[in-house]
Amino acid sequence: MVKKKGLLLVVSGPSGAGKGTICKELLKDNNQIKLSVSATTRSPRAGEVEGVNYYFIGKDKFTDMIGKGEFLEYAQIYDNFYGTPKAAIIESLENGQNVLLEIEMQGAKQIKEVYPEGVFIFVLPPSLEELKNRIVGRGTETKEEIDKRFSCAFEEINQIVNYDYFIVNEDVEKSAKEIEGIISSEKNKVSRYKNNIIAKFKEEL
Amino acid sequence: MVKKKGLLLVVSGPSGAGKGTICKELLKDNNQIKLSVSATTRSPRAGEVEGVNYYFIGKDKFTDMIGKGEFLEYAQIYDNFYGTPKAAIIESLENGQNVLLEIEMQGAKQIKEVYPEGVFIFVLPPSLEELKNRIVGRGTETKEEIDKRFSCAFEEINQIVNYDYFIVNEDVEKSAKEIEGIISSEKNKVSRYKNNIIAKFKEEL
């Protein structure tokens, strides 16, 4: 058999496109995929569990990790840092485990720079109108914020050219199935495994 | 919705790897994929049906079609010509229908030159030993022919670098499933549909 490394699946796209719901659906009854857990310097909220929702670490430790290049990406939002620790992900990938990372577009861009062999998936809303409805439906944003998001959305969609795949999120189950198809096909890609294949058959000569 | 053209799936690989069996499995209960029918100048054998096994055409007609560039690929084997007519395939693809083409490696190479947007899939045997067993098992070739095929097989496998995907054919059903994953994921490829996507959302602005 050809030995296969795990895939780093980076799921991103405009806010309101439904990345989170798709990822939750994808992880349901699926032991082929491990969700990446972020680190943060903010305090845990009620019900949040260390190592499940986040790794909660101190600011000194966080900046120390930044200095050592131990994040795939990180960002500062107001007073807090958020980041994706590299070590656990690399270990899982080496063990053949796929890792899922749901992340906003700026973070995805950083990851592509340091790990271009990741599989970059862009989640699209069925339409801009539908995107607006979803953001309004959440009821967590002011009218101004909603208008701002909406006017950014088309610009954001143009960034799709930096991604490998797109998912038009009309139906969550269908979208998750499509990502499963992507995972399956990436494991059959010649560009990923050609050296392993040729080496394997060479052994037999 | 983003309008999607059909895919031309070109399945090739060394003789004995099991392309034919995989394609048969893939077409079973599948109306998403249409099998391409070749044209030939040889006479129909008992039981062969026009338009199913081959399009049986005269030598004059065949050379006329070559002159007009009406084949995706063609080859002369002894006194007979064999070729893949272009028109029907292009029409199916435009209508969103996927077309499956099972073909030897020389033909696949010709097709890649004229239709690089095809999806090129290389079927591998689990091992060279297994490849040999399968060719011996067929009982249609002499010992000399078998040895010749076997000594060519590694060279043939090196040509995998010209293909998009590989399938290690250990189990026919699993192999067909993997091709279904490839088909699904190719329909989600940004490089294939980015202009359609951006145009679709631009309309809404």
GROMACS .gro file of N, CA and C in nm, chain B residues 31-186:
model
  468
  236ASN      N    1  -2.652   0.703  -1.385
  236ASN     CA    2  -2.690   0.779  -1.504
  236ASN      C    3  -2.622   0.915  -1.510
  237GLN      N    4  -2.524   0.935  -1.421
  237GLN     CA    5  -2.446   1.059  -1.423
  237GLN      C    6  -2.330   1.049  -1.522
  238ILE      N    7  -2.302   0.925  -1.565
  238ILE     CA    8  -2.184   0.903  -1.650
  238ILE      C    9  -2.223   0.827  -1.776
  239LYS      N   10  -2.175   0.878  -1.888
  239LYS     CA   11  -2.203   0.816  -2.017
  239LYS      C   12  -2.073   0.758  -2.070
  240LEU      N   13  -2.077   0.635  -2.119
  240LEU     CA   14  -1.956   0.573  -2.173
  240LEU      C   15  -1.933   0.619  -2.316
  241SER      N   16  -1.813   0.660  -2.347
  241SER     CA   17  -1.781   0.699  -2.484
  241SER      C   18  -1.767   0.575  -2.570
  242VAL      N   19  -1.822   0.580  -2.691
  242VAL     CA   20  -1.814   0.467  -2.783
  242VAL      C   21  -1.714   0.501  -2.894
  243SER      N   22  -1.620   0.410  -2.916
  243SER     CA   23  -1.517   0.431  -3.018
  243SER      C   24  -1.569   0.398  -3.158
  244ALA      N   25  -1.499   0.451  -3.257
  244ALA     CA   26  -1.527   0.413  -3.396
  244ALA      C   27  -1.416   0.319  -3.443
  245THR      N   28  -1.450   0.227  -3.531
  245THR     CA   29  -1.347   0.138  -3.586
  245THR      C   30  -1.381   0.101  -3.730
  246THR      N   31  -1.274   0.067  -3.803
  246THR     CA   32  -1.295   0.022  -3.942
  246THR      C   33  -1.302  -0.130  -3.949
  247ARG      N   34  -1.278  -0.200  -3.837
  247ARG     CA   35  -1.286  -0.346  -3.845
  247ARG      C   36  -1.431  -0.392  -3.848
  248SER      N   37  -1.451  -0.515  -3.895
  248SER     CA   38  -1.588  -0.568  -3.906
  248SER      C   39  -1.642  -0.605  -3.768
  249PRO      N   40  -1.772  -0.591  -3.750
  249PRO     CA   41  -1.831  -0.632  -3.623
  249PRO      C   42  -1.811  -0.781  -3.600
  250ARG      N   43  -1.781  -0.819  -3.473
  250ARG     CA   44  -1.777  -0.961  -3.440
  250ARG      C   45  -1.917  -1.004  -3.397
  251ALA      N   46  -1.936  -1.135  -3.390
  251ALA     CA   47  -2.068  -1.189  -3.352
  251ALA      C   48  -2.113  -1.125  -3.221
  252GLY      N   49  -2.233  -1.071  -3.218
  252GLY     CA   50  -2.289  -1.015  -3.094
  252GLY      C   51  -2.258  -0.868  -3.073
  253GLU      N   52  -2.165  -0.812  -3.147
  253GLU     CA   53  -2.132  -0.670  -3.130
  253GLU      C   54  -2.240  -0.582  -3.193
  254VAL      N   55  -2.277  -0.478  -3.123
  254VAL     CA   56  -2.389  -0.394  -3.166
  254VAL      C   57  -2.339  -0.255  -3.204
  255GLU      N   58  -2.380  -0.209  -3.320
  255GLU     CA   59  -2.346  -0.074  -3.368
  255GLU      C   60  -2.390   0.031  -3.266
  256GLY      N   61  -2.298   0.120  -3.230
  256GLY     CA   62  -2.332   0.228  -3.136
  256GLY      C   63  -2.324   0.186  -2.990
  257VAL      N   64  -2.306   0.057  -2.964
  257VAL     CA   65  -2.291   0.010  -2.826
  257VAL      C   66  -2.145  -0.031  -2.805
  258ASN      N   67  -2.101  -0.132  -2.883
  258ASN     CA   68  -1.961  -0.175  -2.872
  258ASN      C   69  -1.870  -0.080  -2.949
  259TYR      N   70  -1.911  -0.046  -3.069
  259TYR     CA   71  -1.836   0.044  -3.156
  259TYR      C   72  -1.931   0.114  -3.253
  260TYR      N   73  -1.883   0.220  -3.314
  260TYR     CA   74  -1.942   0.267  -3.440
  260TYR      C   75  -1.859   0.204  -3.550
  261PHE      N   76  -1.922   0.121  -3.631
  261PHE     CA   77  -1.848   0.054  -3.739
  261PHE      C   78  -1.857   0.140  -3.864
  262ILE      N   79  -1.743   0.191  -3.910
  262ILE     CA   80  -1.744   0.279  -4.027
  262ILE      C   81  -1.638   0.236  -4.128
  263GLY      N   82  -1.655   0.278  -4.252
  263GLY     CA   83  -1.562   0.240  -4.358
  263GLY      C   84  -1.430   0.315  -4.348
  264LYS      N   85  -1.328   0.260  -4.419
  264LYS     CA   86  -1.195   0.321  -4.414
  264LYS      C   87  -1.195   0.462  -4.474
  265ASP      N   88  -1.272   0.481  -4.582
  265ASP     CA   89  -1.277   0.614  -4.645
  265ASP      C   90  -1.334   0.718  -4.549
  266LYS      N   91  -1.443   0.681  -4.488
  266LYS     CA   92  -1.508   0.770  -4.390
  266LYS      C   93  -1.411   0.802  -4.276
  267PHE      N   94  -1.340   0.697  -4.228
  267PHE     CA   95  -1.249   0.715  -4.115
  267PHE      C   96  -1.136   0.814  -4.150
  268THR      N   97  -1.073   0.793  -4.264
  268THR     CA   98  -0.961   0.883  -4.302
  268THR      C   99  -1.013   1.023  -4.330
  269ASP      N  100  -1.133   1.031  -4.381
  269ASP     CA  101  -1.197   1.162  -4.403
  269ASP      C  102  -1.213   1.234  -4.267
  270MET      N  103  -1.259   1.160  -4.165
  270MET     CA  104  -1.277   1.217  -4.030
  270MET      C  105  -1.142   1.258  -3.970
  271ILE      N  106  -1.038   1.177  -3.993
  271ILE     CA  107  -0.904   1.214  -3.946
  271ILE      C  108  -0.866   1.349  -4.005
  272GLY      N  109  -0.885   1.361  -4.137
  272GLY     CA  110  -0.849   1.486  -4.208
  272GLY      C  111  -0.922   1.607  -4.152
  273LYS      N  112  -1.045   1.587  -4.112
  273LYS     CA  113  -1.126   1.698  -4.060
  273LYS      C  114  -1.105   1.720  -3.910
  274GLY      N  115  -1.012   1.646  -3.850
  274GLY     CA  116  -0.985   1.662  -3.706
  274GLY      C  117  -1.102   1.621  -3.619
  275GLU      N  118  -1.176   1.521  -3.663
  275GLU     CA  119  -1.296   1.483  -3.590
  275GLU      C  120  -1.274   1.376  -3.483
  276PHE      N  121  -1.146   1.341  -3.458
  276PHE     CA  122  -1.117   1.245  -3.350
  276PHE      C  123  -1.042   1.313  -3.236
  277LEU      N  124  -1.074   1.275  -3.114
  277LEU     CA  125  -0.994   1.319  -2.999
  277LEU      C  126  -0.861   1.245  -3.001
  278GLU      N  127  -0.863   1.120  -3.044
  278GLU     CA  128  -0.742   1.041  -3.063
  278GLU      C  129  -0.779   0.930  -3.159
  279TYR      N  130  -0.677   0.875  -3.226
  279TYR     CA  131  -0.700   0.756  -3.306
  279TYR      C  132  -0.569   0.681  -3.320
  280ALA      N  133  -0.579   0.554  -3.359
  280ALA     CA  134  -0.460   0.472  -3.378
  280ALA      C  135  -0.488   0.369  -3.485
  281GLN      N  136  -0.379   0.330  -3.555
  281GLN     CA  137  -0.394   0.222  -3.650
  281GLN      C  138  -0.332   0.098  -3.589
  282ILE      N  139  -0.406  -0.012  -3.584
  282ILE     CA  140  -0.353  -0.138  -3.531
  282ILE      C  141  -0.365  -0.241  -3.643
  283TYR      N  142  -0.249  -0.284  -3.693
  283TYR     CA  143  -0.244  -0.365  -3.815
  283TYR      C  144  -0.323  -0.294  -3.925
  284ASP      N  145  -0.425  -0.360  -3.978
  284ASP     CA  146  -0.498  -0.302  -4.093
  284ASP      C  147  -0.614  -0.213  -4.052
  285ASN      N  148  -0.643  -0.208  -3.923
  285ASN     CA  149  -0.765  -0.138  -3.882
  285ASN      C  150  -0.739  -0.009  -3.804
  286PHE      N  151  -0.831   0.083  -3.818
  286PHE     CA  152  -0.825   0.206  -3.743
  286PHE      C  153  -0.923   0.202  -3.625
  287TYR      N  154  -0.884   0.267  -3.516
  287TYR     CA  155  -0.970   0.281  -3.399
  287TYR      C  156  -0.961   0.427  -3.356
  288GLY      N  157  -1.071   0.488  -3.318
  288GLY     CA  158  -1.064   0.628  -3.277
  288GLY      C  159  -1.179   0.671  -3.188
  289THR      N  160  -1.161   0.785  -3.123
  289THR     CA  161  -1.264   0.842  -3.035
  289THR      C  162  -1.324   0.966  -3.102
  290PRO      N  163  -1.447   0.955  -3.153
  290PRO     CA  164  -1.508   1.070  -3.222
  290PRO      C  165  -1.534   1.184  -3.123
  291LYS      N  166  -1.500   1.304  -3.167
  291LYS     CA  167  -1.504   1.421  -3.080
  291LYS      C  168  -1.647   1.476  -3.059
  292ALA      N  169  -1.724   1.488  -3.167
  292ALA     CA  170  -1.849   1.565  -3.165
  292ALA      C  171  -1.946   1.523  -3.054
  293ALA      N  172  -1.973   1.392  -3.045
  293ALA     CA  173  -2.072   1.343  -2.946
  293ALA      C  174  -2.024   1.373  -2.804
  294ILE      N  175  -1.893   1.359  -2.782
  294ILE     CA  176  -1.839   1.383  -2.647
  294ILE      C  177  -1.854   1.529  -2.610
  295ILE      N  178  -1.814   1.618  -2.701
  295ILE     CA  179  -1.822   1.762  -2.672
  295ILE      C  180  -1.966   1.801  -2.642
  296GLU      N  181  -2.060   1.748  -2.721
  296GLU     CA  182  -2.201   1.779  -2.700
  296GLU      C  183  -2.248   1.736  -2.562
  297SER      N  184  -2.211   1.613  -2.523
  297SER     CA  185  -2.249   1.565  -2.389
  297SER      C  186  -2.191   1.654  -2.280
  298LEU      N  187  -2.065   1.688  -2.291
  298LEU     CA  188  -1.999   1.771  -2.189
  298LEU      C  189  -2.068   1.906  -2.177
  299GLU      N  190  -2.104   1.966  -2.293
  299GLU     CA  191  -2.172   2.096  -2.291
  299GLU      C  192  -2.307   2.086  -2.220
  300ASN      N  193  -2.371   1.969  -2.234
  300ASN     CA  194  -2.500   1.949  -2.168
  300ASN      C  195  -2.487   1.910  -2.021
  301GLY      N  196  -2.365   1.912  -1.969
  301GLY     CA  197  -2.346   1.884  -1.827
  301GLY      C  198  -2.332   1.736  -1.796
  302GLN      N  199  -2.323   1.655  -1.901
  302GLN     CA  200  -2.312   1.510  -1.884
  302GLN      C  201  -2.164   1.471  -1.872
  303ASN      N  202  -2.131   1.388  -1.774
  303ASN     CA  203  -1.994   1.337  -1.764
  303ASN      C  204  -1.975   1.223  -1.864
  304VAL      N  205  -1.857   1.218  -1.924
  304VAL     CA  206  -1.828   1.114  -2.023
  304VAL      C  207  -1.707   1.033  -1.977
  305LEU      N  208  -1.722   0.901  -1.981
  305LEU     CA  209  -1.615   0.812  -1.937
  305LEU      C  210  -1.548   0.749  -2.059
  306LEU      N  211  -1.415   0.751  -2.057
  306LEU     CA  212  -1.338   0.698  -2.168
  306LEU      C  213  -1.234   0.605  -2.110
  307GLU      N  214  -1.245   0.475  -2.140
  307GLU     CA  215  -1.143   0.379  -2.096
  307GLU      C  216  -1.050   0.357  -2.213
  308ILE      N  217  -0.923   0.381  -2.194
  308ILE     CA  218  -0.834   0.385  -2.310
  308ILE      C  219  -0.690   0.348  -2.272
  309GLU      N  220  -0.615   0.290  -2.368
  309GLU     CA  221  -0.474   0.258  -2.336
  309GLU      C  222  -0.392   0.388  -2.328
  310MET      N  223  -0.271   0.374  -2.276
  310MET     CA  224  -0.197   0.493  -2.235
  310MET      C  225  -0.158   0.586  -2.350
  311GLN      N  226  -0.131   0.529  -2.467
  311GLN     CA  227  -0.093   0.612  -2.581
  311GLN      C  228  -0.211   0.703  -2.621
  312GLY      N  229  -0.332   0.645  -2.618
  312GLY     CA  230  -0.452   0.722  -2.650
  312GLY      C  231  -0.477   0.832  -2.548
  313ALA      N  232  -0.456   0.800  -2.421
  313ALA     CA  233  -0.477   0.898  -2.314
  313ALA      C  234  -0.384   1.018  -2.334
  314LYS      N  235  -0.262   0.989  -2.376
  314LYS     CA  236  -0.163   1.095  -2.400
  314LYS      C  237  -0.210   1.189  -2.511
  315GLN      N  238  -0.262   1.131  -2.618
  315GLN     CA  239  -0.314   1.212  -2.730
  315GLN      C  240  -0.429   1.302  -2.682
  316ILE      N  241  -0.517   1.244  -2.599
  316ILE     CA  242  -0.633   1.320  -2.553
  316ILE      C  243  -0.589   1.436  -2.464
  317LYS      N  244  -0.489   1.411  -2.382
  317LYS     CA  245  -0.442   1.519  -2.294
  317LYS      C  246  -0.392   1.639  -2.375
  318GLU      N  247  -0.333   1.610  -2.491
  318GLU     CA  248  -0.283   1.721  -2.574
  318GLU      C  249  -0.395   1.809  -2.627
  319VAL      N  250  -0.507   1.747  -2.664
  319VAL     CA  251  -0.616   1.826  -2.723
  319VAL      C  252  -0.724   1.866  -2.623
  320TYR      N  253  -0.732   1.797  -2.509
  320TYR     CA  254  -0.835   1.828  -2.411
  320TYR      C  255  -0.777   1.820  -2.270
  321PRO      N  256  -0.685   1.912  -2.238
  321PRO     CA  257  -0.615   1.905  -2.108
  321PRO      C  258  -0.708   1.920  -1.988
  322GLU      N  259  -0.829   1.977  -2.009
  322GLU     CA  260  -0.923   1.993  -1.898
  322GLU      C  261  -0.993   1.862  -1.860
  323GLY      N  262  -0.961   1.755  -1.931
  323GLY     CA  263  -1.010   1.623  -1.892
  323GLY      C  264  -0.954   1.584  -1.756
  324VAL      N  265  -1.018   1.483  -1.695
  324VAL     CA  266  -0.971   1.432  -1.566
  324VAL      C  267  -0.901   1.299  -1.594
  325PHE      N  268  -0.770   1.297  -1.574
  325PHE     CA  269  -0.690   1.183  -1.615
  325PHE      C  270  -0.660   1.093  -1.496
  326ILE      N  271  -0.712   0.971  -1.502
  326ILE     CA  272  -0.705   0.877  -1.390
  326ILE      C  273  -0.623   0.754  -1.430
  327PHE      N  274  -0.524   0.723  -1.348
  327PHE     CA  275  -0.432   0.613  -1.376
  327PHE      C  276  -0.465   0.497  -1.282
  328VAL      N  277  -0.499   0.382  -1.339
  328VAL     CA  278  -0.531   0.265  -1.256
  328VAL      C  279  -0.406   0.181  -1.237
  329LEU      N  280  -0.369   0.160  -1.110
  329LEU     CA  281  -0.251   0.082  -1.073
  329LEU      C  282  -0.293  -0.054  -1.021
  330PRO      N  283  -0.212  -0.158  -1.047
  330PRO     CA  284  -0.235  -0.286  -0.979
  330PRO      C  285  -0.184  -0.273  -0.835
  331PRO      N  286  -0.230  -0.358  -0.743
  331PRO     CA  287  -0.177  -0.351  -0.606
  331PRO      C  288  -0.026  -0.374  -0.602
  332SER      N  289   0.024  -0.456  -0.694
  332SER     CA  290   0.168  -0.482  -0.702
  332SER      C  291   0.199  -0.532  -0.844
  333LEU      N  292   0.328  -0.532  -0.879
  333LEU     CA  293   0.365  -0.585  -1.011
  333LEU      C  294   0.339  -0.734  -1.017
  334GLU      N  295   0.363  -0.801  -0.904
  334GLU     CA  296   0.337  -0.946  -0.895
  334GLU      C  297   0.190  -0.976  -0.928
  335GLU      N  298   0.101  -0.897  -0.868
  335GLU     CA  299  -0.043  -0.914  -0.889
  335GLU      C  300  -0.079  -0.885  -1.036
  336LEU      N  301  -0.014  -0.785  -1.094
  336LEU     CA  302  -0.037  -0.754  -1.236
  336LEU      C  303  -0.004  -0.876  -1.321
  337LYS      N  304   0.111  -0.937  -1.291
  337LYS     CA  305   0.155  -1.055  -1.367
  337LYS      C  306   0.052  -1.167  -1.351
  338ASN      N  307   0.010  -1.191  -1.226
  338ASN     CA  308  -0.090  -1.296  -1.202
  338ASN      C  309  -0.216  -1.274  -1.283
  339ARG      N  310  -0.258  -1.147  -1.290
  339ARG     CA  311  -0.382  -1.120  -1.362
  339ARG      C  312  -0.367  -1.147  -1.511
  340ILE      N  313  -0.252  -1.106  -1.567
  340ILE     CA  314  -0.232  -1.128  -1.711
  340ILE      C  315  -0.220  -1.278  -1.740
  341VAL      N  316  -0.149  -1.350  -1.652
  341VAL     CA  317  -0.139  -1.496  -1.668
  341VAL      C  318  -0.279  -1.558  -1.658
  342GLY      N  319  -0.357  -1.511  -1.560
  342GLY     CA  320  -0.490  -1.564  -1.534
  342GLY      C  321  -0.585  -1.552  -1.652
  343ARG      N  322  -0.566  -1.446  -1.730
  343ARG     CA  323  -0.651  -1.429  -1.848
  343ARG      C  324  -0.634  -1.542  -1.949
  344GLY      N  325  -0.510  -1.594  -1.956
  344GLY     CA  326  -0.481  -1.704  -2.047
  344GLY      C  327  -0.488  -1.667  -2.194
  345THR      N  328  -0.483  -1.538  -2.225
  345THR     CA  329  -0.493  -1.498  -2.366
  345THR      C  330  -0.358  -1.464  -2.425
  346GLU      N  331  -0.253  -1.462  -2.342
  346GLU     CA  332  -0.123  -1.423  -2.394
  346GLU      C  333  -0.018  -1.532  -2.377
  347THR      N  334   0.079  -1.535  -2.466
  347THR     CA  335   0.188  -1.633  -2.457
  347THR      C  336   0.283  -1.592  -2.344
  348LYS      N  337   0.370  -1.685  -2.304
  348LYS     CA  338   0.466  -1.657  -2.198
  348LYS      C  339   0.556  -1.539  -2.237
  349GLU      N  340   0.595  -1.536  -2.363
  349GLU     CA  341   0.681  -1.427  -2.412
  349GLU      C  342   0.612  -1.291  -2.398
  350GLU      N  343   0.486  -1.288  -2.442
  350GLU     CA  344   0.409  -1.163  -2.433
  350GLU      C  345   0.395  -1.118  -2.287
  351ILE      N  346   0.372  -1.215  -2.198
  351ILE     CA  347   0.355  -1.185  -2.057
  351ILE      C  348   0.484  -1.124  -2.001
  352ASP      N  349   0.598  -1.187  -2.033
  352ASP     CA  350   0.727  -1.134  -1.985
  352ASP      C  351   0.751  -0.993  -2.037
  353LYS      N  352   0.714  -0.971  -2.163
  353LYS     CA  353   0.734  -0.840  -2.225
  353LYS      C  354   0.648  -0.734  -2.153
  354ARG      N  355   0.521  -0.770  -2.130
  354ARG     CA  356   0.430  -0.679  -2.060
  354ARG      C  357   0.484  -0.644  -1.922
  355PHE      N  358   0.531  -0.748  -1.853
  355PHE     CA  359   0.578  -0.729  -1.717
  355PHE      C  360   0.699  -0.636  -1.715
  356SER      N  361   0.789  -0.653  -1.811
  356SER     CA  362   0.910  -0.570  -1.809
  356SER      C  363   0.876  -0.427  -1.849
  357CYS      N  364   0.768  -0.406  -1.920
  357CYS     CA  365   0.725  -0.270  -1.956
  357CYS      C  366   0.650  -0.202  -1.841
  358ALA      N  367   0.595  -0.282  -1.750
  358ALA     CA  368   0.498  -0.228  -1.654
  358ALA      C  369   0.557  -0.117  -1.568
  359PHE      N  370   0.681  -0.136  -1.522
  359PHE     CA  371   0.739  -0.032  -1.437
  359PHE      C  372   0.758   0.098  -1.515
  360GLU      N  373   0.805   0.086  -1.640
  360GLU     CA  374   0.820   0.204  -1.726
  360GLU      C  375   0.686   0.275  -1.742
  361GLU      N  376   0.582   0.195  -1.762
  361GLU     CA  377   0.447   0.251  -1.779
  361GLU      C  378   0.403   0.325  -1.653
  362ILE      N  379   0.434   0.266  -1.538
  362ILE     CA  380   0.391   0.326  -1.412
  362ILE      C  381   0.459   0.462  -1.391
  363ASN      N  382   0.580   0.477  -1.442
  363ASN     CA  383   0.647   0.607  -1.434
  363ASN      C  384   0.570   0.719  -1.505
  364GLN      N  385   0.487   0.680  -1.602
  364GLN     CA  386   0.409   0.780  -1.676
  364GLN      C  387   0.296   0.838  -1.592
  365ILE      N  388   0.278   0.786  -1.473
  365ILE     CA  389   0.174   0.834  -1.382
  365ILE      C  390   0.184   0.985  -1.359
  366VAL      N  391   0.303   1.040  -1.371
  366VAL     CA  392   0.322   1.184  -1.346
  366VAL      C  393   0.241   1.271  -1.444
  367ASN      N  394   0.198   1.214  -1.555
  367ASN     CA  395   0.116   1.290  -1.650
  367ASN      C  396  -0.034   1.283  -1.619
  368TYR      N  397  -0.068   1.217  -1.508
  368TYR     CA  398  -0.210   1.198  -1.473
  368TYR      C  399  -0.245   1.282  -1.349
  369ASP      N  400  -0.374   1.306  -1.333
  369ASP     CA  401  -0.422   1.384  -1.218
  369ASP      C  402  -0.441   1.297  -1.094
  370TYR      N  403  -0.493   1.178  -1.114
  370TYR     CA  404  -0.528   1.091  -1.002
  370TYR      C  405  -0.480   0.948  -1.028
  371PHE      N  406  -0.460   0.873  -0.919
  371PHE     CA  407  -0.430   0.731  -0.931
  371PHE      C  408  -0.530   0.653  -0.848
  372ILE      N  409  -0.555   0.531  -0.890
  372ILE     CA  410  -0.640   0.439  -0.815
  372ILE      C  411  -0.561   0.310  -0.798
  373VAL      N  412  -0.536   0.268  -0.674
  373VAL     CA  413  -0.473   0.138  -0.652
  373VAL      C  414  -0.586   0.035  -0.650
  374ASN      N  415  -0.593  -0.046  -0.754
  374ASN     CA  416  -0.709  -0.133  -0.772
  374ASN      C  417  -0.699  -0.263  -0.694
  375GLU      N  418  -0.730  -0.253  -0.564
  375GLU     CA  419  -0.729  -0.373  -0.479
  375GLU      C  420  -0.867  -0.435  -0.471
  376ASP      N  421  -0.968  -0.349  -0.485
  376ASP     CA  422  -1.106  -0.393  -0.470
  376ASP      C  423  -1.190  -0.308  -0.564
  377VAL      N  424  -1.262  -0.374  -0.654
  377VAL     CA  425  -1.331  -0.302  -0.763
  377VAL      C  426  -1.432  -0.201  -0.709
  378GLU      N  427  -1.510  -0.241  -0.608
  378GLU     CA  428  -1.612  -0.149  -0.555
  378GLU      C  429  -1.547  -0.026  -0.492
  379LYS      N  430  -1.439  -0.049  -0.417
  379LYS     CA  431  -1.366   0.061  -0.353
  379LYS      C  432  -1.308   0.154  -0.461
  380SER      N  433  -1.254   0.095  -0.565
  380SER     CA  434  -1.195   0.176  -0.674
  380SER      C  435  -1.302   0.263  -0.740
  381ALA      N  436  -1.419   0.205  -0.766
  381ALA     CA  437  -1.528   0.281  -0.830
  381ALA      C  438  -1.573   0.395  -0.737
  382LYS      N  439  -1.581   0.367  -0.607
  382LYS     CA  440  -1.617   0.471  -0.509
  382LYS      C  441  -1.516   0.585  -0.512
  383GLU      N  442  -1.389   0.550  -0.524
  383GLU     CA  443  -1.286   0.653  -0.528
  383GLU      C  444  -1.303   0.742  -0.652
  384ILE      N  445  -1.340   0.680  -0.763
  384ILE     CA  446  -1.362   0.761  -0.885
  384ILE      C  447  -1.485   0.850  -0.865
  385GLU      N  448  -1.586   0.799  -0.796
  385GLU     CA  449  -1.702   0.885  -0.766
  385GLU      C  450  -1.661   1.006  -0.681
  386GLY      N  451  -1.571   0.985  -0.586
  386GLY     CA  452  -1.518   1.095  -0.506
  386GLY      C  453  -1.444   1.197  -0.593
  387ILE      N  454  -1.371   1.147  -0.690
  387ILE     CA  455  -1.297   1.235  -0.782
  387ILE      C  456  -1.396   1.320  -0.862
  388ILE      N  457  -1.500   1.255  -0.914
  388ILE     CA  458  -1.601   1.327  -0.993
  388ILE      C  459  -1.664   1.437  -0.909
  389SER      N  460  -1.705   1.399  -0.787
  389SER     CA  461  -1.769   1.496  -0.698
  389SER      C  462  -1.676   1.614  -0.673
  390SER      N  463  -1.552   1.586  -0.638
  390SER     CA  464  -1.460   1.695  -0.600
  390SER      C  465  -1.423   1.783  -0.718
  391GLU      N  466  -1.414   1.724  -0.837
  391GLU     CA  467  -1.380   1.806  -0.954
  391GLU      C  468  -1.488   1.911  -0.982
   0.00000   0.00000   0.00000
